[in-house]
């Protein structure tokens, strides 16, 4: 283990978290999730709309969520609007577009959506969004073999900005790169679990290594890390998706074989805000990523995608010291109380956090909060 090192960075922005409030999933709250984010080195996060039992499909629901953020959040939070072919909320899109940071579409199965769609099913939604929010991005969870068709429909045909969430396959990155070459407004993000875990982990970690999209082979995970290092993958997003230990185990099977058997009735998703940056810093100390690329992928580029400005008055100071993730009770802050990264090496503890000139963490301890809903054009 090497010597401690102090670095100060602009603070990370996570475009992909599920804070679960309000919803029937009680494994997280806006308070607990943003606390985990703050001590994970994030200065702004964006909350997804698939709240179990209460998806963010109407202005009322969006505003109810925003009210909790303004009261309880530790750091600024942006909120996405959601729309699905069955949600019947076209008239809500215009109202939500004012304060939502973007529109999330679920084109494939995951928590809150049980089928793969044909991209054409979203035509009416896409048309409306283009009309009411031409500059706000669409965040896509693609489904089985439908990524390229979605890209054609959203970016190539209408020029709307598209961010492809949680890529887990180098082939998908190649497809995205093909469209980027034509200067089309498309970006993609990768999650730490798809970089630092692999399909074999499902054998030992069981349900705690199950998420959508699923883990992939070690070779491919390493290829994704190279694609992140080179900038071919634009950003890192955590897809922090907390579920209680009980609901992850609800199937009653202890050590599921295979990585994506649809007959296994469990919920998909893993928490990740606490360790995203420490896992990346560990790779940096191993020589696989530069600090410059980490800042670009976790701060500069995600902020640019949502139109958020990060001022010089927002920064995070880390003490980089390698450690093992070995105690879920003391090292995790998410309400779910577990981590898929148990046993892995990481580097870095947050020492100071300042957002917009206000100090929130001093000496590793939280001293204040910054509960604010943020939107495109805002500066923190
Ligand atoms: C996410 C969740 O639980 O909300 N699950 C997951 O496996 N990633 C939904 C999602 O981002 O697909
Ligand atoms: Zn998803
Ligand atoms: Zn997600």
XYZ file of N, CA and C in Angstrom, residues 16-21 25 28-29 33 45-52 104 106 110-111 166 238-242 270 273:
90
model
N -26.595 9.378 -13.194
C -27.448 8.183 -13.138
C -27.532 7.576 -11.738
N -28.509 8.049 -10.964
C -28.766 7.434 -9.654
C -30.271 7.218 -9.473
N -30.587 6.291 -8.578
C -31.987 6.014 -8.232
C -32.121 6.251 -6.733
N -32.683 7.394 -6.372
C -32.782 7.709 -4.938
C -34.042 7.116 -4.301
N -34.966 6.610 -5.149
C -36.108 5.797 -4.674
C -37.140 6.529 -3.842
N -37.108 7.837 -3.789
C -38.093 8.510 -2.934
C -38.891 9.521 -3.765
N -39.918 1.180 -2.682
C -38.588 0.668 -2.350
C -38.030 1.539 -1.223
N -33.585 3.190 0.165
C -32.855 4.462 0.072
C -33.835 5.599 0.266
N -33.302 6.757 0.655
C -34.097 7.983 0.668
C -33.256 9.062 -0.004
N -29.261 8.746 0.283
C -28.545 8.623 -0.996
C -27.636 9.811 -1.280
N -25.974 15.163 -8.446
C -26.390 13.874 -8.998
C -27.761 14.029 -9.657
N -28.075 13.110 -10.563
C -29.327 13.206 -11.316
C -30.164 11.969 -11.051
N -31.399 12.204 -10.619
C -32.256 11.115 -10.141
C -33.181 10.586 -11.237
N -33.164 9.278 -11.403
C -33.949 8.608 -12.444
C -35.441 8.528 -12.074
N -36.312 8.344 -13.075
C -37.757 8.431 -12.811
C -38.455 7.104 -12.495
N -37.732 5.971 -12.453
C -38.440 4.687 -12.324
C -38.753 4.328 -10.871
N -39.183 5.310 -10.080
C -39.514 5.037 -8.677
C -40.552 3.931 -8.577
N -40.199 2.807 -7.941
C -41.174 1.715 -7.857
C -42.504 2.166 -7.236
N -35.853 10.204 -19.452
C -35.320 8.837 -19.416
C -36.301 7.886 -20.083
N -36.947 3.745 -20.992
C -36.564 2.346 -20.764
C -36.970 1.527 -21.983
N -35.911 -4.014 -16.970
C -35.165 -3.671 -15.753
C -36.185 -3.362 -14.658
N -35.715 -2.873 -13.514
C -36.629 -2.511 -12.432
C -37.683 -1.523 -12.959
N -25.181 3.191 -19.159
C -24.540 1.932 -18.728
C -24.196 0.930 -19.838
N -22.756 5.994 -12.007
C -22.772 4.864 -11.052
C -23.937 3.906 -11.288
N -25.071 4.393 -11.801
C -26.315 3.625 -11.781
C -26.565 3.088 -10.364
N -26.359 3.977 -9.395
C -26.614 3.634 -7.984
C -28.089 3.217 -7.860
N -28.312 1.911 -7.678
C -29.684 1.371 -7.715
C -29.918 0.488 -6.491
N -30.196 1.122 -5.351
C -30.306 0.379 -4.093
C -31.565 -0.496 -4.021
N -27.555 -2.482 -8.222
C -26.598 -2.468 -7.115
C -26.273 -1.022 -6.729
N -22.602 4.653 -5.100
C -22.090 6.022 -4.954
C -20.831 6.122 -4.086
